Structure formats: C-alpha cells, structure tokens
XYZ file of C-alpha atoms in Angstrom:
452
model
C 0.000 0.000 0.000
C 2.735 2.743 0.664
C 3.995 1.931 -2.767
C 0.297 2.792 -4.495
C 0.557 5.711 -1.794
C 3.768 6.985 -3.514
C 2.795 6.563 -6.839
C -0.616 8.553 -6.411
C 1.342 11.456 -5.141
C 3.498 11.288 -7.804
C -0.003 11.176 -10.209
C -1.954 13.446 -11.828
C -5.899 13.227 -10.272
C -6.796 11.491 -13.736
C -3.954 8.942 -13.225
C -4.898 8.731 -9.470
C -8.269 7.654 -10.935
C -6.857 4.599 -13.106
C -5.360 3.223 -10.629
C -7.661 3.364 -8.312
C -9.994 1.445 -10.586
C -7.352 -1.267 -11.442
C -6.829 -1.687 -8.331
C -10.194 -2.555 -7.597
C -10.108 -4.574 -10.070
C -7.005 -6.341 -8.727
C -8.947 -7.006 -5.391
C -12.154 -8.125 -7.498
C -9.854 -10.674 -9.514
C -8.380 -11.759 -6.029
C -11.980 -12.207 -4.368
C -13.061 -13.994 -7.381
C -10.762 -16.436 -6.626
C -11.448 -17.257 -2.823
C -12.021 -20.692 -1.640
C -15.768 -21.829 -2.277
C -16.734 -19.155 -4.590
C -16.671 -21.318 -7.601
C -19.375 -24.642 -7.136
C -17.446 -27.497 -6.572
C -16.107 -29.717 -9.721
C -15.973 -25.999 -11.808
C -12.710 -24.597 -13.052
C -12.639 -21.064 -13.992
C -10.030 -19.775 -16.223
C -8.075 -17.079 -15.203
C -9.068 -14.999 -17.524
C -12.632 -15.357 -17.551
C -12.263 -14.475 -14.093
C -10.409 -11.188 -15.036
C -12.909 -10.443 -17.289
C -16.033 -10.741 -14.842
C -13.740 -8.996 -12.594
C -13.871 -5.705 -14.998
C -17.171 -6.224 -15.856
C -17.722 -6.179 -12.037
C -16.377 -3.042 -11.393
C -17.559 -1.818 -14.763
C -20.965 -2.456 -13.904
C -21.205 -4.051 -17.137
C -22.510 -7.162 -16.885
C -20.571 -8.952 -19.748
C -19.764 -12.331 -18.475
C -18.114 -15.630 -20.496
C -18.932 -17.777 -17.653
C -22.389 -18.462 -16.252
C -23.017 -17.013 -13.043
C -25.440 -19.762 -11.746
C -23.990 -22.334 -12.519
C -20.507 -21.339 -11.864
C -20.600 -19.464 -8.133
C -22.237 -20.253 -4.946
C -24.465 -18.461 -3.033
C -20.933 -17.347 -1.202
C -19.542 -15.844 -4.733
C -22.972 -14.150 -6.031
C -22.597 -12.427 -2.400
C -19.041 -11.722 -3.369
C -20.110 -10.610 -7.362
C -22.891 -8.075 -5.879
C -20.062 -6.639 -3.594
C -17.972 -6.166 -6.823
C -21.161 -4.540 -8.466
C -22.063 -2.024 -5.560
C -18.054 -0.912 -5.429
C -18.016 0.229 -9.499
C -21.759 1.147 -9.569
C -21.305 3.601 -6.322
C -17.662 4.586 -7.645
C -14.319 3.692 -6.102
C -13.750 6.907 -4.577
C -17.490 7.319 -3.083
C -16.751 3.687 -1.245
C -13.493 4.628 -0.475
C -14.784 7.731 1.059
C -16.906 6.378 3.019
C -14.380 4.216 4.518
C -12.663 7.136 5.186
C -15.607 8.558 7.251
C -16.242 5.348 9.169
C -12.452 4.732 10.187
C -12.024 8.557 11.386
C -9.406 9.166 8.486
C -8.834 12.909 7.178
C -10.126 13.474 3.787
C -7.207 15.763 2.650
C -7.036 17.934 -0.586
C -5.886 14.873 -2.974
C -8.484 13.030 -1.835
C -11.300 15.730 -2.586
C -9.813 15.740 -6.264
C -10.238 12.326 -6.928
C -13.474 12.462 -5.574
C -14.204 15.657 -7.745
C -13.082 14.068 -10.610
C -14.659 10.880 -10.419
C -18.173 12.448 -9.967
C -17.629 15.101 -12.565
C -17.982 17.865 -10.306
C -16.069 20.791 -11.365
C -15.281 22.119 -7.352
C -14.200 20.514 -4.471
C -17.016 22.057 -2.142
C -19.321 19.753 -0.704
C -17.678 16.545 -2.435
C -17.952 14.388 1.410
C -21.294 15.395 1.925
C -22.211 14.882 -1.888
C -20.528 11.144 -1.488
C -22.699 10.290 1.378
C -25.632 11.427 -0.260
C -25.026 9.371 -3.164
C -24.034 6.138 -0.697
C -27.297 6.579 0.939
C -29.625 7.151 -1.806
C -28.478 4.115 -3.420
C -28.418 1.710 -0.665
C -31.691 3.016 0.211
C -33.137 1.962 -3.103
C -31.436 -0.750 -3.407
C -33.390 -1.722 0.214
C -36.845 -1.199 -0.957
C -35.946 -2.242 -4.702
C -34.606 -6.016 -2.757
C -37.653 -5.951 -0.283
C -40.339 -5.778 -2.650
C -38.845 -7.853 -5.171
C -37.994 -11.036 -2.497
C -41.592 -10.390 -1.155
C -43.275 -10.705 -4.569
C -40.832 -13.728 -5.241
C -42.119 -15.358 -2.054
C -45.296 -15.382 -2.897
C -44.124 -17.127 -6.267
C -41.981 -19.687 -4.787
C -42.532 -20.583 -0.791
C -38.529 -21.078 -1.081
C -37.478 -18.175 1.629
C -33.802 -18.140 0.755
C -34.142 -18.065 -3.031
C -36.714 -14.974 -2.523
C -34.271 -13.392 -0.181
C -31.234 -13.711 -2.882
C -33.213 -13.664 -5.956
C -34.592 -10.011 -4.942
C -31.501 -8.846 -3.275
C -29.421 -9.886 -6.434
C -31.943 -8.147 -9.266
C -32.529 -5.150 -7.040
C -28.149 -4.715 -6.835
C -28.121 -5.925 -10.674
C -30.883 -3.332 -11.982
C -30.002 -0.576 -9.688
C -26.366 -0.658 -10.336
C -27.099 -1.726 -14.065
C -24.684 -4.319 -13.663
C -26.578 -6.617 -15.597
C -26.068 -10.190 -14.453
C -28.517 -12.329 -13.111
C -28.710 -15.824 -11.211
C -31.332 -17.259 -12.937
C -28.842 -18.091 -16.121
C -31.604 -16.358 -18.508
C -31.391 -12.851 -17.240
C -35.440 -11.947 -16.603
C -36.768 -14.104 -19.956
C -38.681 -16.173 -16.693
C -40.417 -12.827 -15.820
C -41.233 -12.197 -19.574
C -45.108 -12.225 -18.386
C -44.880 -10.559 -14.728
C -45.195 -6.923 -15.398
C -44.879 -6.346 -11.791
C -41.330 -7.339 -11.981
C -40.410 -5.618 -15.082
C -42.185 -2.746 -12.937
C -39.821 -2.532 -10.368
C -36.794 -3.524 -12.245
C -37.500 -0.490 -14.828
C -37.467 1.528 -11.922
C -34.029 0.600 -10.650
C -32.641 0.986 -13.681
C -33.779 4.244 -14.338
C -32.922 5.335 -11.173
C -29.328 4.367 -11.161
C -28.879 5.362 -14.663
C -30.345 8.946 -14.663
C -27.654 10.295 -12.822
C -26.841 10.904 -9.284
C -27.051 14.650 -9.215
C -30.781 14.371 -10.738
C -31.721 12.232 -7.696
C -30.508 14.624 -5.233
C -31.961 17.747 -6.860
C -35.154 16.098 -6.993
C -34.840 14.469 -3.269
C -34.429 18.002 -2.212
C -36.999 19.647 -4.407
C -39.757 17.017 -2.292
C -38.200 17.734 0.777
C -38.414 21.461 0.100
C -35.346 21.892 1.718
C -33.792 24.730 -0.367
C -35.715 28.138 -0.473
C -36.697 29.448 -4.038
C -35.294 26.499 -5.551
C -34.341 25.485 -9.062
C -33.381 22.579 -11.126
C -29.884 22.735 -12.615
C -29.437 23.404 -16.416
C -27.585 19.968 -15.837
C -31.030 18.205 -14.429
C -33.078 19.468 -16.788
C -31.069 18.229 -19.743
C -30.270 15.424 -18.819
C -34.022 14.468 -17.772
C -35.068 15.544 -21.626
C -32.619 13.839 -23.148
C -32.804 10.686 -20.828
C -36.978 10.148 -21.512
C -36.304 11.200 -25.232
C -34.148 8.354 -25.750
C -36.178 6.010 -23.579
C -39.512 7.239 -25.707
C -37.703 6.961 -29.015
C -36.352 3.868 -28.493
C -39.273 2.141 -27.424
C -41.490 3.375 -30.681
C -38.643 2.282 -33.330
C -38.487 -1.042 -31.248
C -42.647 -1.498 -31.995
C -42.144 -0.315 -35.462
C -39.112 -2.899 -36.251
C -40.566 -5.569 -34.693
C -44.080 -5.464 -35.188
C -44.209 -7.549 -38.079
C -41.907 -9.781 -36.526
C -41.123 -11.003 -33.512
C -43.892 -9.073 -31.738
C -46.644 -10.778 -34.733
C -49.482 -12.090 -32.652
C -48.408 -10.831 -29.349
C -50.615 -8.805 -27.502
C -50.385 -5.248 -27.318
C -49.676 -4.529 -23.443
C -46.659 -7.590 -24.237
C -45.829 -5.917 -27.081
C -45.685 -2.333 -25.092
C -44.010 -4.285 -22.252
C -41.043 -6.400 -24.013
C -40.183 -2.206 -25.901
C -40.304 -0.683 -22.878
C -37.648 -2.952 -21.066
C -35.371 -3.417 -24.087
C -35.429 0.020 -24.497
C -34.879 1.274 -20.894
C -32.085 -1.791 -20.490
C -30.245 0.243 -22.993
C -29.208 2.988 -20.980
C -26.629 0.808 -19.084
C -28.482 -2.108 -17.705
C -28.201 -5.124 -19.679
C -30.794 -6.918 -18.484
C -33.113 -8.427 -20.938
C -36.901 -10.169 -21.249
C -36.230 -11.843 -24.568
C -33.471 -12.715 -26.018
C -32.227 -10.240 -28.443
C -31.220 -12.343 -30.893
C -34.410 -12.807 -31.924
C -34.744 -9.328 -32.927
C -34.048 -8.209 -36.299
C -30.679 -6.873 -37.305
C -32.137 -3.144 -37.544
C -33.455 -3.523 -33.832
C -30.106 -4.518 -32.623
C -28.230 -2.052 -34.552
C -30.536 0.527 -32.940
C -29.626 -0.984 -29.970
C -26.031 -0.891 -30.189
C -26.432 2.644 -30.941
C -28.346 3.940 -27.757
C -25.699 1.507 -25.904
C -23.107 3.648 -27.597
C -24.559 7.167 -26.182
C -25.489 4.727 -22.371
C -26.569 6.665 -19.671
C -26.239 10.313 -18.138
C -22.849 11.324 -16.033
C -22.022 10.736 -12.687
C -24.543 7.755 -12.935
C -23.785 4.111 -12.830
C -23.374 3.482 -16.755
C -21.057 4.520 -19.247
C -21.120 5.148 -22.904
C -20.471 8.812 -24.224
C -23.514 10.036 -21.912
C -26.910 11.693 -22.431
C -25.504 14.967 -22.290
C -22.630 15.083 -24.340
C -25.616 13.249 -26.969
C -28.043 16.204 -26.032
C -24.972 18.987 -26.713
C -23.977 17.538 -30.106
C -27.465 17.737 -31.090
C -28.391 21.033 -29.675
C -25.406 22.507 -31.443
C -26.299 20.644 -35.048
C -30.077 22.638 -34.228
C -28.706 25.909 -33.165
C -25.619 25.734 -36.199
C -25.622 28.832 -38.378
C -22.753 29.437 -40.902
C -23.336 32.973 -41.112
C -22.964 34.119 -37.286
C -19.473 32.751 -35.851
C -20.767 34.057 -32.857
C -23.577 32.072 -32.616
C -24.283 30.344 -29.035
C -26.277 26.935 -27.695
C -29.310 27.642 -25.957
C -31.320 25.581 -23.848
C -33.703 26.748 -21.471
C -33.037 29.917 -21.030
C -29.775 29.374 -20.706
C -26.166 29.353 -22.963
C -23.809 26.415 -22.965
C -20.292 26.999 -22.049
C -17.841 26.772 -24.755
C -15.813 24.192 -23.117
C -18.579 21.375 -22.486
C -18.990 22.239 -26.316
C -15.799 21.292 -26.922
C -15.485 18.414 -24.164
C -18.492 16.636 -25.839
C -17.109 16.598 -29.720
C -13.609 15.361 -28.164
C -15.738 12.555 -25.983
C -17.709 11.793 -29.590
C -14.498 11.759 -31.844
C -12.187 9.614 -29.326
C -15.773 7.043 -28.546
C -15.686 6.554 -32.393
C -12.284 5.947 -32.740
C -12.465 3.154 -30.404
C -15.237 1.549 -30.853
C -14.834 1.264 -34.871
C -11.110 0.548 -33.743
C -11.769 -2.589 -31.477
C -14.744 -3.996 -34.231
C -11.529 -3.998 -37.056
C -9.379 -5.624 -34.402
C -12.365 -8.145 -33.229
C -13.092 -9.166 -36.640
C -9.679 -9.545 -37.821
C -8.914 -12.089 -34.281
C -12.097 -13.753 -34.787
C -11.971 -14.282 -38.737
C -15.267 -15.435 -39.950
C -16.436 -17.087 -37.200
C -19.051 -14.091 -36.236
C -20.856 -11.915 -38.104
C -20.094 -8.044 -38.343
C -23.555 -7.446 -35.982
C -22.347 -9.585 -33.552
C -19.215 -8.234 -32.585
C -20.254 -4.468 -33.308
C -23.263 -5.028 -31.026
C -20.647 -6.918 -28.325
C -18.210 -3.757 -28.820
C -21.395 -0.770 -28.215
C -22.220 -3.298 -24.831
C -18.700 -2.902 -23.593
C -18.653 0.390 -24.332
C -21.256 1.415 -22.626
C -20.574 -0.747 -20.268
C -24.407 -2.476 -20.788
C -23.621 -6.307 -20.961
C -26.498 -6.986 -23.173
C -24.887 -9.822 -25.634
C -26.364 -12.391 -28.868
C -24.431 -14.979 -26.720
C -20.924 -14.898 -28.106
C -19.148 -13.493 -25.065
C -17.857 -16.992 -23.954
C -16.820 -17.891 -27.409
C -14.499 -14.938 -28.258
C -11.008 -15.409 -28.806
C -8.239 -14.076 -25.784
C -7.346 -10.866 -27.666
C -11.083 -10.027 -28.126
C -11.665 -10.668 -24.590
C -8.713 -8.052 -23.635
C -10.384 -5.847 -25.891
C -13.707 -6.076 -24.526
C -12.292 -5.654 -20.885
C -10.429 -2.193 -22.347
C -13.330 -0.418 -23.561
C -15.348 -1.394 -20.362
C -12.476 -0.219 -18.051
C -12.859 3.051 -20.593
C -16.504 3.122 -20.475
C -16.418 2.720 -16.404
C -13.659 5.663 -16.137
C -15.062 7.821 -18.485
C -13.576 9.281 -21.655
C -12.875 12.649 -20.142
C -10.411 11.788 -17.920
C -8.970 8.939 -20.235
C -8.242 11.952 -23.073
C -6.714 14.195 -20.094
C -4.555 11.287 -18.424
C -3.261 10.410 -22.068
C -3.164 13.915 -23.436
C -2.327 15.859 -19.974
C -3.231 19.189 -19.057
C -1.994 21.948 -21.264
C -1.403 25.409 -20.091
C -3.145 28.335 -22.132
C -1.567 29.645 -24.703
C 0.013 33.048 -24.604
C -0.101 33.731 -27.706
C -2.221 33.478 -31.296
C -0.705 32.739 -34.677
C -2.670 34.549 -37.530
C -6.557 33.054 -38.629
C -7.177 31.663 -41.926
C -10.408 30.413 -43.348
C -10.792 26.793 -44.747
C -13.292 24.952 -46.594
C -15.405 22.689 -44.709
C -18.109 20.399 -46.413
C-alpha cells in the first residue's frame, strides 16, 4: 500500500483515478478467486475471471462464464459486492471508509473524488458522497424488499426470494446486468410487476446521481426558491427522449416480426424494457437475438450514447448526446458568434468542446476494437455480432447475442479495455493520455478553410 501511496502522489488526479480502478479490479480478480466461490467440480479460467472482474467493477454485466452455474451463493454475495463498489464509484466507497475509520479526507483526496463524480469544485464533495451512498443503498433496500416479497409469494422457497430479490434489485439498480437465474429476466417475460420494479431501478441508477438529489431536495423542500440545474433538466429531456424513441422504433421494427401475434400490453411491455435496459443495464426479457438486425443495430447505438454522467453506466452520456445535437439545431454558418441555448440558458464553450472530443475519441475506439475483433475472430461471427458486443462494452451495458464466452483471448482483452474506458469515463482517459496543457500566450494569424 505505501507503494500505491507513492505513486498517487506522484499522479496526476486522472492517473490517481486509473489506478484506483485497477486496483479494484485487482482485489475483485483476487476475491473472485477465494475458496468456495466457484461450485465445486468448476474450473474457472483465469481470464474469464479477469474479465467478470472488470465487468464487475464496470458495472457491465458482460460475463463468459455463467453465473449460476458457476458461483455459490458465497460468490454471487461476493459478485454483488464487486457490483455495488463500481456502480457507487471507487472513490465514493473509499470515502466512506474514510468517514467510518475517522481518516482525514485531505485535498488529494477531494480531487479524486471531484473528478470521479464530474464535479467541477471541491465544495461539498464528502457530503455529496454520502448522499449518493445513501440514496443508493436506500433503493437498493426497498428495490430487494419488494422484489424477495413478490418472489415469495411465487416460490414458498425463503432463501431463493431473499437472494433472488436482493441480487436483481443490486443488478438493476447498479445496471450491472447479471442475473442468477442463467436467462437474465426471460422467466419474468409475463410478470409486469417485476419488469415494474426492475425499470425503476434501472432508471434510477442510470439517470444520474445529481438528478436524484436535486429532486430528493426539491420534495423535501429543503432549499428556499429552488431550481433545477441546467444539468437536471437536460439530462431528464434527453434521458426520456431516448427512452420514448427507443421504445417506438423497437414497436415499429418488430411489429411484423417477432412481436406478430403478441398482444399489445406484451408488445408495449417487451419495448419498454429493451429500451430502458439500454441505458446501461443489460438486463433483458427476450433474447435479443431474436430481434431483427435493424433492432439490434438501434440498440447498439443507444448503448453507444449509455446513460447520463455521474450515474452508474457509461457510454459517451446523455448529455454530451443532447450537446452535439443542440449545437447541429442551433448551427448557423453565417454568425461565428452564434451560441447553444437551452432553457433559457447558454452552454459553455468548453462542455462544447469536451463533448465533440468525448464523440471523436468514442468513435475511434469503438470502430477501432470492431476492425481488431473481426480480424482475431476471422469469420467465425458476423459483423452485428461483434459491433453489437463492442457498443455493450462500451457502454458498459452487458447486453450480448451470446458470443461473449466464445471470443477469442485478444477479443476478450479488448472487450475488458473499452469497459475499463466506459467505467472511467472518456474525459479523464483523453486528459490522463493527453495531460493538461497550459493556455496559450499567444495566437498565430486566422485563416479560413473549406469545410463540407
């Protein structure tokens, strides 16, 4: 430990973050490996174990192995442990170690907690952890009670309905995406209660932890003449607007095939899930390789832009989406000047620039690690496959068409990159490879080019 001590203070915050990350991966890796986690007579390669390890602390729920068959009740204890350290964050659990143990949260510490939650000050980052810590256990708690009380009534059995609910209620709310069951919710295809309550969680880990708290104090009333942040209100839009669109295209594509014959409310239901489990979740209520190649392109896509910062998921986020598009509707080529507004208020130049440099470098890897996926797995999967494999990493979703276990050992390493990306975020990977410049003090001469 005092040589990770050194080499943090020798690290920039964005370094300090890496680390911190791979080493909670190292310790996830390590805890995967504990006597009687695996069932007895099952071998686990190491790297399968490394992978669930990052897809642990990715929250992505990616997995070559499956988790019912291959951990006891012991290592699903252990795996939802793994999922509430990278849903909550590294820093906000190692923060609240801090608290418990008495330990002084210096400066350093307050940067890494800054940066991880995309704050840009140090005030209030403690108090702001706790909140978060709190907020999530708490609906993780009701999420877990309901859920193990409604699976009760299904099955008398009270220790499956204890771990069934606490395990779907961690899963959804950190939108880790694995499941015990071995067939994610297909088994609750039919309960809409479950889908309910699982929609829920999902969309309340996903939205975005600020969101929460603005609207936690909003119904408290705690804060005189308040207002929602430009940041809330955004990111709410944008959230539901993806949510709505992607559950109409999903009826559209699939309508005339596999929803023929299907009642409407199952048709409504099996949209709304798909398309609210591609924020960041990756839980699923049919299995998506059913769908047509459209629907799972469209998919991949709304993987690609995941869910909102300083939430649980990853992907390029539902506000650097929101500014891209915002800036292609307020674009004028005859006013250089011209600004991004959104209600009622302009958007700083810099998130203007933060979200095209998130965009560029997200399409650069992704399209990067589908060349290098199809080239190591040759023609053994199709082009959807791995594209739709590479948008679940990325955005660290774990939805899959069932070839995680099958890919090769460089596609696996690739996989386990772009979720340790996606879990990180791409801000702070383009800083800590890039490094912060100072301003320039001085301009070289302007000259006009042609664009288009």
């Amino acid at each position: 430990m005092s040589i990770l001590n050194q080499l943090l203070r020798k690290s920039s915050p964005q370094q300090g973050i890496v680390m911190y990350y791979l080493f909670a991966i190292i310790v996830a890796f390590l805890l995967l490996n504990l006597p009687y986690v695996h069932k007895p007579g099952v071998d686990v390669d190491p790297l399968d174990s490394l992978f669930l390890a990052v897809s642990g602390v990715s929250v992505t729920g990616l997995s070559p192995v499956n988790i019912a068959d291959t951990y006891t009740m012991f290592g699903q204890i252990i795996i939802m442990v793994i999922l509430n350290i990278g849903g909550i964050g590294v820093m906000a659990i190692g923060t609240l170690l801090w608290v418990v143990l008495g330990k002084r949260i210096g400066i350093r510490e307050r940067q890494l907690i800054m940066l991880d939650n995309n704050k840009n000050s140090m005030s209030g980052t403690v108090k702001l952890i706790l909140d978060i810590v709190r907020t999530i256990l708490f609906i993780e708690l009701v999420g877990a009670m309901l859920l193990a009380f409604y699976f009760y009534k299904d099955n008398p059995d009270l220790k499956y309905a204890v771990m069934q609910g606490i395990f779907v209620s961690v899963s959804a709310t950190t939108n880790g995406g694995l499941d015990i069951t071995g067939k994610s919710l297909i088994p609750y295809a039919n309960d809409y209660f479950v889908q309910t309550i699982v929609m829920f969680l999902i969309i309340l880990g996903s939205i975005g932890f600020p969101v929460l708290l603005e609207t936690k104090a909003y119904i408290k009333n705690r804060v005189t003449n308040f207002r929602f942040s430009l940041f809330t209100k955004i990111t709410t839009v944008t959230y539901f607007g993806l949510f709505i669109f992607g559950i109409i295209v999903i009826l559209i594509l699939e309508n005339n095939h596999v929803f023929e014959g299907m009642s409407w409310h199952k048709k409504l239901f099996y949209a709304l899930f798909q398309s609210a489990t591609t924020r960041s979740a990756g839980l699923q209520t049919i299995d998506v390789n059913e769908f047509t190649d459209g629907t799972n392109m469209l998919m991949s896509l709304l993987m690609f832009i995941g869910s909102s910062p300083s939430s649980v998921g990853g992907g390029i986020r539902t506000t650097t989406f929101a500014i891209l598009i915002l800036f292609l509707l307020n674009f004028n080529n005859t006013n250089e000047r011209s600004s991004i507004k959104a209600f009622n208020r302009e958007i700083h130049i810099s998130d203007v620039q933060r979200s095209f440099a998130v965009f560029i470098m997200a399409t650069i890897l992704t399209f990067g690690s589908v060349i290098v996926m199809l080239v190591s797995e040759g023609e053994q999967m199709s082009l959807i496959q791995i594209f739709f494999e590479v948008m679940s990493a990325f955005g660290t979703c774990g939805l899959s068409l069932g070839v995680t276990g099958d890919l090769t050992e460089v596609s696996k390493v690739v996989l386990m990159i772009l979720m340790f990306i996606g879990r990180v975020g791409l801000i702070c990977f383009i800083i800590m490879i890039g490094g912060r410049r100072e301003p320039d003090k001085y301009h070289y001469p302007k000259e006009r080019i042609q664009i288009g």
